[in-house]
XYZ file of C-alpha atoms in Angstrom:
518
model
C -33.580 41.552 4.258
C -35.277 42.828 7.416
C -37.350 40.165 9.211
C -41.016 41.134 9.748
C -42.136 42.087 13.270
C -43.862 39.160 14.946
C -46.339 39.508 17.830
C -46.377 36.401 20.003
C -49.666 36.488 21.973
C -49.103 39.831 23.661
C -52.686 40.900 23.101
C -54.488 37.561 22.857
C -52.560 35.791 25.594
C -52.124 32.763 23.294
C -48.806 30.843 22.904
C -48.547 31.826 19.269
C -45.055 30.346 18.762
C -46.119 26.884 19.976
C -49.286 26.998 17.884
C -47.336 27.838 14.725
C -44.745 25.175 15.544
C -47.540 22.596 15.806
C -49.086 23.793 12.576
C -45.708 23.518 10.824
C -45.243 19.896 11.883
C -47.878 18.827 9.405
C -46.378 21.086 6.752
C -42.867 19.658 7.339
C -43.958 16.027 6.927
C -43.056 15.855 3.188
C -39.688 17.542 3.882
C -38.924 15.115 6.708
C -39.632 12.190 4.407
C -37.158 13.620 1.899
C -34.511 14.056 4.609
C -35.010 10.457 5.707
C -34.918 9.238 2.116
C -31.639 11.053 1.567
C -30.171 9.474 4.708
C -31.192 6.011 3.512
C -29.553 6.628 0.148
C -26.345 7.808 1.835
C -26.292 4.728 4.084
C -26.811 2.511 1.074
C -24.055 4.265 -0.871
C -21.651 3.824 2.040
C -22.635 0.174 2.422
C -21.928 -0.540 -1.240
C -18.562 1.195 -0.999
C -17.632 -0.856 2.081
C -18.486 -3.997 0.122
C -16.342 -2.787 -2.779
C -13.403 -2.178 -0.439
C -13.638 -5.802 0.724
C -13.826 -7.012 -2.862
C -10.731 -4.964 -3.720
C -8.775 -6.659 -0.905
C -9.944 -10.038 -2.162
C -9.069 -9.146 -5.744
C -5.499 -8.335 -4.671
C -5.277 -11.772 -3.065
C -6.583 -13.348 -6.272
C -3.990 -11.433 -8.296
C -1.300 -13.395 -6.447
C -3.280 -16.618 -6.700
C -3.474 -16.429 -10.502
C 0.334 -16.153 -10.834
C 2.307 -19.376 -11.267
C 5.110 -18.041 -9.082
C 2.832 -18.369 -6.047
C 2.898 -22.167 -6.470
C 6.565 -22.438 -7.479
C 8.131 -21.203 -4.266
C 11.163 -23.228 -3.232
C 13.024 -23.755 0.001
C 16.818 -23.961 -0.286
C 19.187 -25.243 2.390
C 22.940 -25.819 2.541
C 24.670 -28.073 5.038
C 27.533 -25.572 5.155
C 26.675 -21.994 4.138
C 30.297 -20.965 4.720
C 31.367 -23.238 1.836
C 28.441 -23.062 -0.621
C 25.242 -20.996 -0.579
C 22.452 -21.254 -3.145
C 19.221 -19.771 -4.456
C 16.682 -20.797 -7.070
C 16.640 -18.955 -10.392
C 13.862 -21.111 -11.860
C 10.822 -21.224 -9.536
C 9.839 -24.659 -8.292
C 13.241 -26.272 -8.761
C 13.630 -29.519 -6.818
C 17.203 -30.733 -6.695
C 20.017 -32.049 -4.534
C 23.706 -31.324 -5.061
C 26.954 -32.376 -3.365
C 29.993 -30.063 -3.485
C 33.662 -30.558 -2.608
C 35.642 -27.330 -3.127
C 39.441 -27.486 -3.399
C 40.165 -23.984 -4.743
C 38.322 -20.673 -5.032
C 38.438 -18.515 -8.119
C 40.545 -15.416 -7.528
C 41.163 -12.151 -9.314
C 44.463 -11.313 -10.957
C 46.147 -8.475 -9.110
C 49.250 -6.692 -7.930
C 50.045 -4.725 -4.790
C 52.810 -2.314 -3.883
C 55.907 -4.278 -2.828
C 56.534 -1.825 0.006
C 54.901 1.177 1.642
C 54.718 4.301 -0.483
C 55.661 6.776 2.249
C 59.124 7.302 3.669
C 57.599 7.627 7.137
C 54.403 5.935 8.270
C 53.968 8.718 10.809
C 53.859 11.195 7.950
C 52.080 9.415 5.110
C 51.487 10.890 1.711
C 48.247 12.781 1.103
C 46.541 11.084 -1.909
C 44.634 14.303 -2.634
C 47.732 16.525 -2.764
C 49.520 17.363 -6.014
C 52.262 14.836 -6.686
C 54.860 17.600 -7.031
C 54.048 18.903 -3.540
C 54.537 15.527 -1.829
C 57.330 14.041 -3.942
C 59.785 14.160 -1.020
C 57.473 12.037 1.112
C 57.594 9.047 -1.232
C 59.688 6.065 -0.153
C 63.130 6.002 -1.752
C 62.987 9.612 -2.878
C 61.846 8.603 -6.345
C 61.855 11.276 -8.989
C 58.366 12.234 -10.181
C 58.217 13.745 -13.623
C 55.565 14.128 -16.296
C 55.056 10.806 -17.963
C 52.446 8.533 -19.539
C 51.718 4.837 -19.295
C 49.421 2.147 -20.622
C 47.890 -0.993 -19.114
C 47.404 -4.209 -21.087
C 44.691 -6.340 -19.481
C 43.300 -9.794 -20.260
C 39.495 -9.591 -20.197
C 36.988 -12.067 -18.795
C 36.257 -13.342 -22.309
C 39.940 -14.064 -22.967
C 40.593 -11.075 -25.213
C 43.297 -8.495 -24.514
C 42.547 -4.800 -24.113
C 45.134 -2.027 -24.018
C 44.306 1.405 -22.657
C 44.954 4.689 -24.354
C 47.868 6.665 -22.953
C 47.251 7.714 -19.367
C 49.204 10.902 -18.712
C 50.572 12.174 -15.402
C 51.300 15.842 -14.753
C 52.828 16.142 -11.239
C 52.049 19.852 -11.001
C 48.331 19.162 -11.602
C 47.546 15.551 -10.696
C 47.249 13.937 -7.282
C 47.559 10.205 -6.601
C 43.762 9.956 -6.500
C 43.594 11.699 -9.903
C 45.870 9.011 -11.371
C 43.785 6.269 -9.741
C 40.602 7.751 -11.212
C 42.130 7.824 -14.698
C 42.951 4.133 -14.428
C 39.487 3.181 -13.134
C 37.791 5.251 -15.847
C 39.843 3.708 -18.679
C 37.304 0.892 -19.254
C 39.825 -1.888 -18.755
C 37.860 -3.962 -16.255
C 40.316 -3.211 -13.454
C 40.116 -1.420 -10.116
C 42.958 0.573 -8.545
C 42.779 1.813 -4.924
C 45.101 3.399 -2.375
C 44.783 1.729 1.047
C 45.865 4.327 3.611
C 45.952 1.734 6.410
C 48.699 -0.268 4.654
C 50.044 2.708 2.677
C 49.953 0.629 -0.503
C 48.233 0.650 -3.895
C 46.247 -2.350 -5.104
C 45.454 -3.045 -8.760
C 43.074 -5.947 -9.521
C 41.007 -7.240 -12.413
C 37.266 -7.111 -11.814
C 36.895 -10.739 -12.898
C 38.205 -13.946 -11.420
C 39.846 -16.883 -13.139
C 43.059 -17.984 -14.816
C 43.260 -16.735 -18.429
C 46.217 -19.074 -19.106
C 48.376 -16.045 -19.840
C 50.786 -14.240 -17.561
C 50.909 -11.478 -16.733
C 47.184 -10.646 -16.905
C 47.877 -6.989 -16.133
C 50.945 -5.659 -17.946
C 52.476 -2.232 -17.268
C 53.749 -0.367 -20.355
C 55.279 2.994 -21.053
C 53.388 5.350 -23.318
C 55.514 4.081 -26.218
C 54.402 0.476 -25.519
C 57.772 -0.585 -24.052
C 57.582 -2.653 -20.847
C 57.503 -0.909 -17.478
C 56.912 2.616 -16.277
C 58.979 4.578 -13.749
C 56.009 6.072 -11.911
C 54.065 2.801 -11.504
C 57.148 0.637 -10.902
C 59.330 2.913 -8.786
C 56.922 5.311 -7.091
C 53.849 3.121 -6.608
C 55.995 -0.054 -6.309
C 53.712 -2.024 -8.669
C 54.714 -4.931 -10.897
C 52.936 -6.828 -13.642
C 50.104 -8.953 -12.232
C 50.179 -12.730 -12.434
C 47.184 -14.757 -13.590
C 44.178 -15.215 -11.373
C 42.902 -18.583 -10.221
C 40.027 -20.784 -11.340
C 37.546 -22.371 -8.979
C 38.081 -26.120 -8.652
C 35.393 -28.335 -7.198
C 33.301 -31.437 -7.725
C 29.560 -31.167 -8.370
C 27.741 -34.438 -7.667
C 31.046 -36.241 -8.206
C 31.897 -34.471 -11.472
C 35.153 -32.490 -11.426
C 34.656 -28.911 -12.584
C 37.006 -25.981 -13.237
C 35.666 -22.501 -13.978
C 36.769 -18.894 -13.788
C 33.885 -17.799 -11.527
C 32.833 -18.743 -8.009
C 29.220 -18.742 -9.186
C 27.675 -21.787 -10.859
C 24.275 -21.736 -12.570
C 22.884 -25.169 -13.343
C 19.499 -26.937 -13.348
C 17.544 -23.867 -12.251
C 19.876 -23.109 -9.339
C 22.601 -20.537 -8.658
C 25.395 -21.728 -6.350
C 28.010 -19.423 -4.802
C 31.280 -21.034 -3.728
C 32.723 -19.297 -0.665
C 35.462 -21.479 0.798
C 37.343 -24.750 0.550
C 35.384 -27.662 2.002
C 32.300 -29.817 1.443
C 28.587 -29.034 1.456
C 25.299 -30.567 0.340
C 22.568 -28.313 -1.043
C 18.904 -29.204 -1.459
C 16.017 -27.344 -3.028
C 12.400 -28.427 -2.701
C 8.921 -26.964 -2.962
C 8.174 -24.608 -0.074
C 5.003 -26.395 0.981
C 4.373 -24.057 3.903
C 4.520 -20.913 1.742
C 2.218 -22.397 -0.925
C -0.173 -23.735 1.714
C -0.284 -20.335 3.455
C -1.136 -18.592 0.162
C -4.062 -20.941 -0.459
C -5.167 -20.665 3.176
C -5.139 -16.861 2.912
C -7.368 -17.086 -0.165
C -9.843 -19.341 1.694
C -9.917 -17.084 4.759
C -10.455 -13.939 2.703
C -13.197 -15.648 0.700
C -14.941 -16.699 3.926
C -14.721 -13.120 5.207
C -16.318 -11.830 2.017
C -19.266 -14.225 1.986
C -19.866 -13.700 5.707
C -20.223 -9.960 5.216
C -22.260 -10.332 2.025
C -24.580 -12.954 3.483
C -25.120 -10.848 6.600
C -26.037 -7.832 4.488
C -28.416 -9.717 2.198
C -30.167 -11.605 5.036
C -30.519 -8.825 7.618
C -33.945 -8.289 9.191
C -35.763 -5.167 8.032
C -37.280 -3.000 10.792
C -39.838 -0.871 8.997
C -40.789 1.070 12.127
C -37.243 2.337 12.573
C -36.813 5.178 10.116
C -33.776 7.516 10.063
C -33.849 10.017 12.911
C -34.306 13.701 12.257
C -31.946 16.160 13.957
C -34.636 17.381 16.381
C -35.382 13.782 17.324
C -31.720 13.099 18.122
C -31.614 16.022 20.553
C -34.284 14.294 22.640
C -32.301 11.021 22.881
C -29.060 9.899 24.479
C -26.056 9.022 22.318
C -26.542 5.323 23.094
C -30.243 5.487 22.185
C -29.388 7.129 18.863
C -26.792 4.430 18.159
C -29.224 1.588 18.923
C -32.005 3.198 16.874
C -29.798 3.747 13.825
C -28.489 0.197 14.029
C -32.037 -1.028 13.452
C -32.756 1.716 10.908
C -29.776 0.544 8.821
C -30.646 -3.132 9.177
C -32.142 -4.740 6.084
C -31.014 -2.037 3.640
C -29.413 -4.733 1.465
C -31.858 -7.542 2.142
C -32.101 -9.594 -1.070
C -30.124 -6.849 -2.838
C -29.837 -7.917 -6.505
C -26.262 -6.678 -6.953
C -24.799 -8.293 -3.827
C -26.728 -11.554 -4.289
C -25.452 -11.659 -7.876
C -21.870 -11.129 -6.679
C -22.251 -13.965 -4.175
C -23.662 -16.237 -6.853
C -20.791 -15.544 -9.260
C -18.171 -16.128 -6.564
C -19.721 -19.465 -5.625
C -19.976 -20.477 -9.259
C -16.321 -19.585 -9.798
C -15.376 -22.036 -7.063
C -17.745 -24.860 -7.840
C -17.467 -25.092 -11.643
C -14.839 -27.699 -12.664
C -11.894 -26.292 -14.618
C -12.171 -27.616 -18.157
C -9.116 -28.771 -20.098
C -6.748 -29.506 -17.190
C -4.152 -32.195 -17.822
C -5.527 -34.377 -15.025
C -9.299 -34.348 -14.480
C -8.718 -35.696 -10.965
C -7.602 -32.155 -10.143
C -10.301 -29.960 -11.684
C -12.161 -28.891 -8.506
C -11.176 -27.567 -5.081
C -12.627 -30.580 -3.291
C -9.958 -32.771 -4.897
C -7.219 -30.845 -3.077
C -9.014 -30.788 0.274
C -11.114 -27.589 0.100
C -14.859 -28.145 0.552
C -17.986 -26.176 1.459
C -19.748 -26.568 4.790
C -23.415 -27.073 5.582
C -26.151 -25.462 3.503
C -27.005 -22.933 6.194
C -23.359 -21.734 6.202
C -23.982 -20.227 2.759
C -20.849 -21.458 1.001
C -18.219 -21.226 3.737
C -15.036 -23.094 2.797
C -13.114 -25.586 4.942
C -9.580 -26.913 4.461
C -8.444 -30.490 5.035
C -4.846 -29.546 5.860
C -3.364 -33.002 5.327
C -5.058 -33.488 1.975
C -4.022 -30.035 0.750
C -0.390 -30.464 1.855
C -0.254 -33.893 0.197
C -1.623 -32.396 -3.021
C 1.018 -29.635 -2.950
C 3.851 -32.086 -2.249
C 2.808 -34.826 -4.643
C 0.944 -32.926 -7.375
C 2.173 -29.344 -7.139
C 1.922 -28.646 -10.852
C -1.694 -29.859 -10.906
C -2.615 -27.654 -7.939
C -1.028 -24.742 -9.786
C -2.979 -25.480 -12.974
C -6.258 -25.708 -11.023
C -5.824 -22.089 -9.956
C -3.848 -20.512 -12.806
C -4.970 -22.193 -16.042
C -5.584 -19.693 -18.835
C -8.449 -20.222 -21.303
C -7.955 -20.748 -24.996
C -7.296 -17.435 -26.728
C -10.375 -17.894 -28.951
C -12.778 -18.842 -26.137
C -15.510 -16.442 -25.060
C -18.479 -16.363 -22.722
C -19.276 -19.507 -20.771
C -16.541 -21.510 -22.460
C -13.924 -18.975 -21.366
C -15.139 -19.139 -17.771
C -15.050 -22.944 -17.689
C -11.552 -23.089 -19.197
C -10.148 -20.567 -16.723
C -8.423 -21.604 -13.520
C -10.282 -20.809 -10.320
C -8.124 -17.802 -9.450
C -8.256 -16.480 -13.022
C -12.047 -16.651 -13.291
C -12.468 -15.336 -9.721
C -10.267 -12.331 -10.487
C -12.207 -11.563 -13.680
C -15.559 -11.879 -11.893
C -14.400 -9.550 -9.136
C -13.517 -6.885 -11.711
C -17.035 -7.099 -13.159
C -18.652 -7.069 -9.703
C -16.672 -4.038 -8.576
C -17.567 -2.157 -11.763
C -21.275 -2.842 -11.126
C -21.072 -1.584 -7.565
C -19.091 1.498 -8.636
C -21.712 2.252 -11.275
C -24.355 2.008 -8.562
C -22.607 3.785 -5.666
C -19.501 5.458 -7.048
C -16.118 5.624 -5.361
C -14.861 7.910 -2.593
C -11.574 8.190 -4.520
C -13.204 9.447 -7.732
C -12.989 13.163 -8.562
C -16.428 13.059 -10.151
C -19.274 10.816 -9.027
C -21.825 9.942 -11.708
C -23.200 6.901 -9.911
C -26.921 6.131 -9.773
C -27.140 6.729 -6.042
C -25.260 10.019 -6.326
C -27.710 11.215 -8.952
C -30.586 10.143 -6.703
C -29.098 12.053 -3.729
C -28.609 15.160 -5.880
C -32.239 14.987 -6.998
C -33.458 14.595 -3.413
C -31.334 17.562 -2.328
C -33.002 19.724 -4.995
C -36.432 18.640 -3.731
C -35.351 19.383 -0.143
C -34.241 22.873 -1.158
C -37.590 23.565 -2.853
C -39.564 22.269 0.133
C -37.507 24.340 2.572
C -38.461 27.415 0.514
C -42.126 26.462 0.567
C -42.126 25.841 4.298
C -40.473 29.163 4.969
C -43.188 30.870 2.936
C -45.963 28.993 4.793
C -44.403 29.771 8.185
C -44.161 33.470 7.323
C -47.822 33.438 6.225
C -48.890 31.957 9.556
C -46.901 34.588 11.412
C -48.469 37.366 9.310
C -51.935 36.024 10.043
C -51.340 35.728 13.791
C -49.630 39.107 13.879
C -52.628 40.663 12.125
C -54.915 39.005 14.653
C -52.835 40.324 17.549
C -52.915 43.809 16.116
C -56.699 43.603 15.657
C -57.172 42.431 19.231
C -54.845 45.132 20.488
C -56.779 47.745 18.516
C -60.086 46.426 19.810
C -58.741 46.515 23.358
C -57.624 50.096 22.860
C -61.033 51.140 21.493
C -62.765 49.385 24.361
C -60.626 51.227 26.864
C -61.384 54.545 25.166
C -65.115 53.891 25.286
C -64.945 52.994 28.927
C -63.183 56.234 29.638
C -65.774 58.212 27.613
C -68.643 56.740 29.630
C -66.927 57.442 32.885
C -65.905 53.837 33.426
C -62.726 55.073 34.994
C -64.561 57.037 37.883
């Protein structure tokens, strides 16, 4: 579209462009109000989303706080880790154990009685075909096609015999034979140790099965012994393993494994000797979890209270782009700080969130086993002065004493679940503080998302988004109107300029006709 020709005071001498610009200021007033309204809505949307991000962080903290494991953390120590180490398998286990170890449990096994290679400077290649390296084996043993079986006592005391394991020297290498043994499902492991030039064959379990040998070598026809295993690999039947022998709190114990699970603990015996092991509540870890909850809560209410109590500066409206060009960056920043202030003053959603959070903390937990531990104040967490708007304070000594002396009651205060049939107010009262807080945060975040949407959402159907979309449509319509009005002004002034120019031309012609030029 070709723009119309505009005459800017060439004939009249007037500053037409400035005059039209001044005339348009009045016409743009409704559009400017829409632009400012849109900016306010965008600021409010962003403010709600910032609040929701804080609530999400707090909700994640409350997720941990509602889990019993948070309050059942234990600290385990051993006087001699080289003899016995331990860990808790049941959270919150408090125990003390004394160990004296006289024998470790060992696997049943056999090892080559001599090196496999004739020369250690020219060892066998375990990946080469047996036929190709037969002359390198110690003693010049004959290697022919054969088959063997292994009879192995299992960890449960039963006996398992493998299927025939065949050897074809023209196809198989030593590593192929080893793989066949390990894949036979016998609960044994065979390896070739190149550093010692020997083969090791062990059971995967420890302990004495009261039968010897625990690994028996058989020919494919079930007769004892096998030329390849006995003569080439220098292996013999394996004797029984050994049981662990120790005393636990003065009680003599014998077992096939070096691991003992008892009274919520798992002990691992490592060497002969003595050790004392203790497990107790990890007061520091539990205290730190509760402290983190208090600190995050205080952060939340500080931000929320600041937003809902900010002063409103009605004279500071959002700046238009042309206004920003006339100001420094610092001036724009200071102006917008005041323009944003008070956007959430007495905001019904945020004040409601604050109220629910405070109620979650202050309402006693109904149905706890000990009513002396149904509020936070009874474990050393109290609110400050009225003008601090619900800020929490921790009496460290009182809280640590509560954790040490009444850990299960502290846990119930936070984690108690309501009766399955309870609803409404009854459900809230029966819920532990962390449980009810977590549930309230979910509701609060849903309300804010409904109002302001989420930056992570693919589609935003929030109330503020709909409002912004509506304002943008109005802005588009007004921009069209203003363009039309501006073009009309230019047409009118252009017509005036043309008329003046024509009049000037006629006047000049008349002057010439009457000899005005002589």
